[in-house]
Amino acid sequence: MEDSLASIGAMGYHFGNAVNMEDALEKMPADRLVMGNVDPAGQFRNGTTESIRKATLEVMEKCCTHDNFIISSGCDIPPMSK
């Protein structure tokens, strides 16, 4: 699906936590923003401060080598999140 998304020419792409961010970054244009994908329900709603930090750092370690990557939640932050 990333191949067809890359062809639409958006200025930025945001991916949910079901998507492998490393794979998505490889397929998206390097001159477009690519954002995502810390698990919003698993982490922001049900995680701890420590687990959110760990999950965030894991995504960043894999993806921050790409200049067009911005760390973000994988989707909307659920209601009742801390």
Tab-separated table of N, CA and C in Angstrom:
chain	number	residue	atom	x	y	z
A	1	MET	N	0.805	-1.181	0.000
A	1	MET	CA	0.000	0.000	0.000
A	1	MET	C	0.862	1.264	0.000
A	2	GLU	N	2.061	1.190	0.600
A	2	GLU	CA	2.922	2.370	0.647
A	2	GLU	C	3.288	2.873	-0.738
A	3	ASP	N	3.461	1.954	-1.689
A	3	ASP	CA	3.819	2.364	-3.046
A	3	ASP	C	2.744	3.258	-3.656
A	4	SER	N	1.483	2.871	-3.496
A	4	SER	CA	0.407	3.682	-4.066
A	4	SER	C	0.257	4.989	-3.295
A	5	LEU	N	0.485	4.979	-1.990
A	5	LEU	CA	0.423	6.218	-1.217
A	5	LEU	C	1.505	7.200	-1.652
A	6	ALA	N	2.697	6.702	-1.876
A	6	ALA	CA	3.810	7.564	-2.268
A	6	ALA	C	3.524	8.282	-3.575
A	7	SER	N	2.722	7.685	-4.421
A	7	SER	CA	2.466	8.269	-5.738
A	7	SER	C	1.443	9.410	-5.716
A	8	ILE	N	0.751	9.649	-4.594
A	8	ILE	CA	-0.262	10.700	-4.581
A	8	ILE	C	0.328	12.095	-4.418
A	9	GLY	N	1.578	12.185	-4.012
A	9	GLY	CA	2.249	13.480	-3.945
A	9	GLY	C	1.899	14.350	-2.757
A	10	ALA	N	1.460	13.740	-1.649
A	10	ALA	CA	1.154	14.519	-0.446
A	10	ALA	C	2.423	15.144	0.116
A	11	MET	N	2.261	16.220	0.850
A	11	MET	CA	3.408	16.874	1.496
A	11	MET	C	3.868	16.096	2.719
A	12	GLY	N	2.983	15.270	3.290
A	12	GLY	CA	3.332	14.481	4.456
A	12	GLY	C	2.480	13.231	4.535
A	13	TYR	N	3.005	12.244	5.218
A	13	TYR	CA	2.329	10.956	5.375
A	13	TYR	C	2.390	10.575	6.844
A	14	HIS	N	1.257	10.133	7.391
A	14	HIS	CA	1.192	9.741	8.798
A	14	HIS	C	0.737	8.297	8.876
A	15	PHE	N	1.507	7.472	9.590
A	15	PHE	CA	1.222	6.044	9.649
A	15	PHE	C	0.872	5.596	11.051
A	16	GLY	N	-0.116	4.717	11.137
A	16	GLY	CA	-0.522	4.129	12.404
A	16	GLY	C	0.444	3.047	12.844
A	17	ASN	N	0.236	2.587	14.063
A	17	ASN	CA	1.167	1.629	14.654
A	17	ASN	C	1.110	0.242	14.008
A	18	ALA	N	0.124	-0.027	13.176
A	18	ALA	CA	0.059	-1.322	12.484
A	18	ALA	C	1.070	-1.404	11.342
A	19	VAL	N	1.613	-0.257	10.950
A	19	VAL	CA	2.558	-0.184	9.832
A	19	VAL	C	3.989	-0.248	10.363
A	20	ASN	N	4.835	-0.974	9.681
A	20	ASN	CA	6.258	-1.000	10.015
A	20	ASN	C	6.865	0.312	9.509
A	21	MET	N	7.244	1.189	10.426
A	21	MET	CA	7.738	2.521	10.050
A	21	MET	C	8.990	2.451	9.195
A	22	GLU	N	9.888	1.538	9.492
A	22	GLU	CA	11.111	1.404	8.698
A	22	GLU	C	10.783	1.116	7.238
A	23	ASP	N	9.878	0.177	7.017
A	23	ASP	CA	9.480	-0.172	5.656
A	23	ASP	C	8.804	1.005	4.965
A	24	ALA	N	7.915	1.685	5.694
A	24	ALA	CA	7.208	2.824	5.110
A	24	ALA	C	8.184	3.927	4.704
A	25	LEU	N	9.150	4.214	5.540
A	25	LEU	CA	10.128	5.263	5.224
A	25	LEU	C	10.931	4.939	3.972
A	26	GLU	N	11.220	3.682	3.768
A	26	GLU	CA	11.975	3.280	2.581
A	26	GLU	C	11.183	3.508	1.299
A	27	LYS	N	9.858	3.482	1.403
A	27	LYS	CA	9.012	3.593	0.213
A	27	LYS	C	8.463	4.993	-0.024
A	28	MET	N	8.563	5.860	0.970
A	28	MET	CA	8.044	7.218	0.820
A	28	MET	C	9.112	8.132	0.224
A	29	PRO	N	8.690	9.169	-0.489
A	29	PRO	CA	9.664	10.114	-1.058
A	29	PRO	C	10.481	10.773	0.050
A	30	ALA	N	11.770	10.870	-0.146
A	30	ALA	CA	12.670	11.431	0.865
A	30	ALA	C	12.435	12.924	1.098
A	31	ASP	N	11.762	13.587	0.178
A	31	ASP	CA	11.507	15.017	0.342
A	31	ASP	C	10.122	15.305	0.929
A	32	ARG	N	9.472	14.292	1.491
A	32	ARG	CA	8.151	14.438	2.114
A	32	ARG	C	8.235	13.997	3.571
A	33	LEU	N	7.475	14.673	4.449
A	33	LEU	CA	7.459	14.288	5.849
A	33	LEU	C	6.778	12.944	6.026
A	34	VAL	N	7.332	12.138	6.921
A	34	VAL	CA	6.746	10.844	7.266
A	34	VAL	C	6.665	10.800	8.791
A	35	MET	N	5.454	10.603	9.305
A	35	MET	CA	5.231	10.688	10.742
A	35	MET	C	4.585	9.420	11.276
A	36	GLY	N	4.842	9.122	12.524
A	36	GLY	CA	4.240	7.993	13.216
A	36	GLY	C	5.223	7.454	14.252
A	37	ASN	N	5.049	6.372	14.825
A	37	ASN	CA	3.877	5.575	14.958
A	37	ASN	C	3.849	4.817	16.277
A	38	VAL	N	3.986	5.565	17.372
A	38	VAL	CA	3.886	4.972	18.705
A	38	VAL	C	2.425	4.583	18.960
A	39	ASP	N	2.211	3.377	19.401
A	39	ASP	CA	0.879	2.794	19.608
A	39	ASP	C	0.027	3.653	20.559
A	40	PRO	N	-1.033	4.281	20.042
A	40	PRO	CA	-1.827	5.175	20.880
A	40	PRO	C	-2.624	4.451	21.971
A	41	ALA	N	-3.251	3.325	21.658
A	41	ALA	CA	-4.033	2.608	22.661
A	41	ALA	C	-3.126	1.836	23.616
A	42	GLY	N	-2.185	1.118	23.051
A	42	GLY	CA	-1.294	0.297	23.870
A	42	GLY	C	-0.385	1.113	24.759
A	43	GLN	N	0.011	2.288	24.303
A	43	GLN	CA	0.943	3.091	25.082
A	43	GLN	C	0.278	4.305	25.740
A	44	PHE	N	-0.254	5.223	24.953
A	44	PHE	CA	-0.789	6.458	25.532
A	44	PHE	C	-1.988	6.194	26.448
A	45	ARG	N	-2.829	5.235	26.085
A	45	ARG	CA	-4.011	4.939	26.898
A	45	ARG	C	-3.696	3.951	28.015
A	46	ASN	N	-2.955	2.885	27.701
A	46	ASN	CA	-2.775	1.797	28.660
A	46	ASN	C	-1.348	1.621	29.155
A	47	GLY	N	-0.414	2.384	28.618
A	47	GLY	CA	0.973	2.233	29.010
A	47	GLY	C	1.336	3.051	30.238
A	48	THR	N	2.580	2.972	30.578
A	48	THR	CA	3.141	3.759	31.681
A	48	THR	C	4.096	4.788	31.095
A	49	THR	N	4.501	5.708	31.905
A	49	THR	CA	5.486	6.695	31.452
A	49	THR	C	6.718	5.982	30.907
A	50	GLU	N	7.146	4.957	31.614
A	50	GLU	CA	8.339	4.212	31.204
A	50	GLU	C	8.118	3.450	29.901
A	51	SER	N	6.939	2.817	29.745
A	51	SER	CA	6.710	2.040	28.519
A	51	SER	C	6.544	2.958	27.308
A	52	ILE	N	5.934	4.130	27.499
A	52	ILE	CA	5.802	5.095	26.400
A	52	ILE	C	7.182	5.575	25.978
A	53	ARG	N	8.022	5.883	26.941
A	53	ARG	CA	9.392	6.327	26.632
A	53	ARG	C	10.140	5.235	25.869
A	54	LYS	N	10.037	4.000	26.339
A	54	LYS	CA	10.721	2.885	25.681
A	54	LYS	C	10.217	2.696	24.247
A	55	ALA	N	8.900	2.702	24.063
A	55	ALA	CA	8.323	2.524	22.726
A	55	ALA	C	8.729	3.667	21.797
A	56	THR	N	8.736	4.880	22.320
A	56	THR	CA	9.133	6.044	21.525
A	56	THR	C	10.589	5.924	21.089
A	57	LEU	N	11.457	5.577	22.018
A	57	LEU	CA	12.874	5.432	21.685
A	57	LEU	C	13.113	4.298	20.693
A	58	GLU	N	12.344	3.226	20.785
A	58	GLU	CA	12.486	2.121	19.830
A	58	GLU	C	12.165	2.577	18.411
A	59	VAL	N	11.076	3.324	18.252
A	59	VAL	CA	10.724	3.828	16.922
A	59	VAL	C	11.800	4.803	16.445
A	60	MET	N	12.244	5.681	17.337
A	60	MET	CA	13.248	6.676	16.954
A	60	MET	C	14.573	6.029	16.547
A	61	GLU	N	14.990	4.994	17.267
A	61	GLU	CA	16.239	4.308	16.930
A	61	GLU	C	16.195	3.734	15.515
A	62	LYS	N	15.039	3.242	15.116
A	62	LYS	CA	14.883	2.633	13.801
A	62	LYS	C	14.707	3.663	12.691
A	63	CYS	N	14.168	4.842	13.029
A	63	CYS	CA	13.698	5.737	11.976
A	63	CYS	C	14.371	7.108	11.922
A	64	CYS	N	15.044	7.510	12.963
A	64	CYS	CA	15.617	8.864	12.982
A	64	CYS	C	16.834	9.032	12.073
A	65	THR	N	17.237	7.975	11.413
A	65	THR	CA	18.301	8.114	10.414
A	65	THR	C	17.759	8.764	9.140
A	66	HIS	N	16.450	8.842	9.020
A	66	HIS	CA	15.795	9.488	7.879
A	66	HIS	C	15.503	10.944	8.247
A	67	ASP	N	16.014	11.861	7.463
A	67	ASP	CA	15.836	13.292	7.742
A	67	ASP	C	14.382	13.739	7.675
A	68	ASN	N	13.545	13.002	6.998
A	68	ASN	CA	12.145	13.399	6.826
A	68	ASN	C	11.205	12.767	7.852
A	69	PHE	N	11.747	12.088	8.861
A	69	PHE	CA	10.931	11.409	9.866
A	69	PHE	C	10.642	12.308	11.059
A	70	ILE	N	9.368	12.272	11.513
A	70	ILE	CA	8.954	12.964	12.727
A	70	ILE	C	8.241	11.955	13.618
A	71	ILE	N	8.727	11.809	14.843
A	71	ILE	CA	8.079	10.893	15.786
A	71	ILE	C	6.696	11.431	16.143
A	72	SER	N	5.744	10.523	16.272
A	72	SER	CA	4.365	10.916	16.544
A	72	SER	C	3.608	9.708	17.082
A	73	SER	N	2.424	9.962	17.603
A	73	SER	CA	1.555	8.836	17.951
A	73	SER	C	1.153	8.152	16.640
A	74	GLY	N	0.779	6.888	16.738
A	74	GLY	CA	0.389	6.141	15.544
A	74	GLY	C	-0.988	6.482	15.035
A	75	CYS	N	-1.745	7.262	15.769
A	75	CYS	CA	-3.086	7.667	15.372
A	75	CYS	C	-3.589	8.611	16.453
A	76	ASP	N	-4.908	8.811	16.515
A	76	ASP	CA	-5.484	9.690	17.525
A	76	ASP	C	-5.197	9.153	18.932
A	77	ILE	N	-4.954	10.067	19.862
A	77	ILE	CA	-4.790	9.678	21.266
A	77	ILE	C	-6.195	9.367	21.813
A	78	PRO	N	-6.389	8.167	22.360
A	78	PRO	CA	-7.724	7.792	22.828
A	78	PRO	C	-8.201	8.653	24.009
A	79	PRO	N	-9.523	8.816	24.112
A	79	PRO	CA	-10.072	9.493	25.284
A	79	PRO	C	-9.640	8.751	26.562
A	80	MET	N	-9.585	9.462	27.632
A	80	MET	CA	-9.227	8.911	28.946
A	80	MET	C	-7.754	8.552	29.073
A	81	SER	N	-6.936	8.950	28.080
A	81	SER	CA	-5.494	8.729	28.219
A	81	SER	C	-4.968	9.650	29.316
A	82	LYS	N	-3.932	9.176	29.993
A	82	LYS	CA	-3.350	9.985	31.068
A	82	LYS	C	-2.633	11.191	30.502
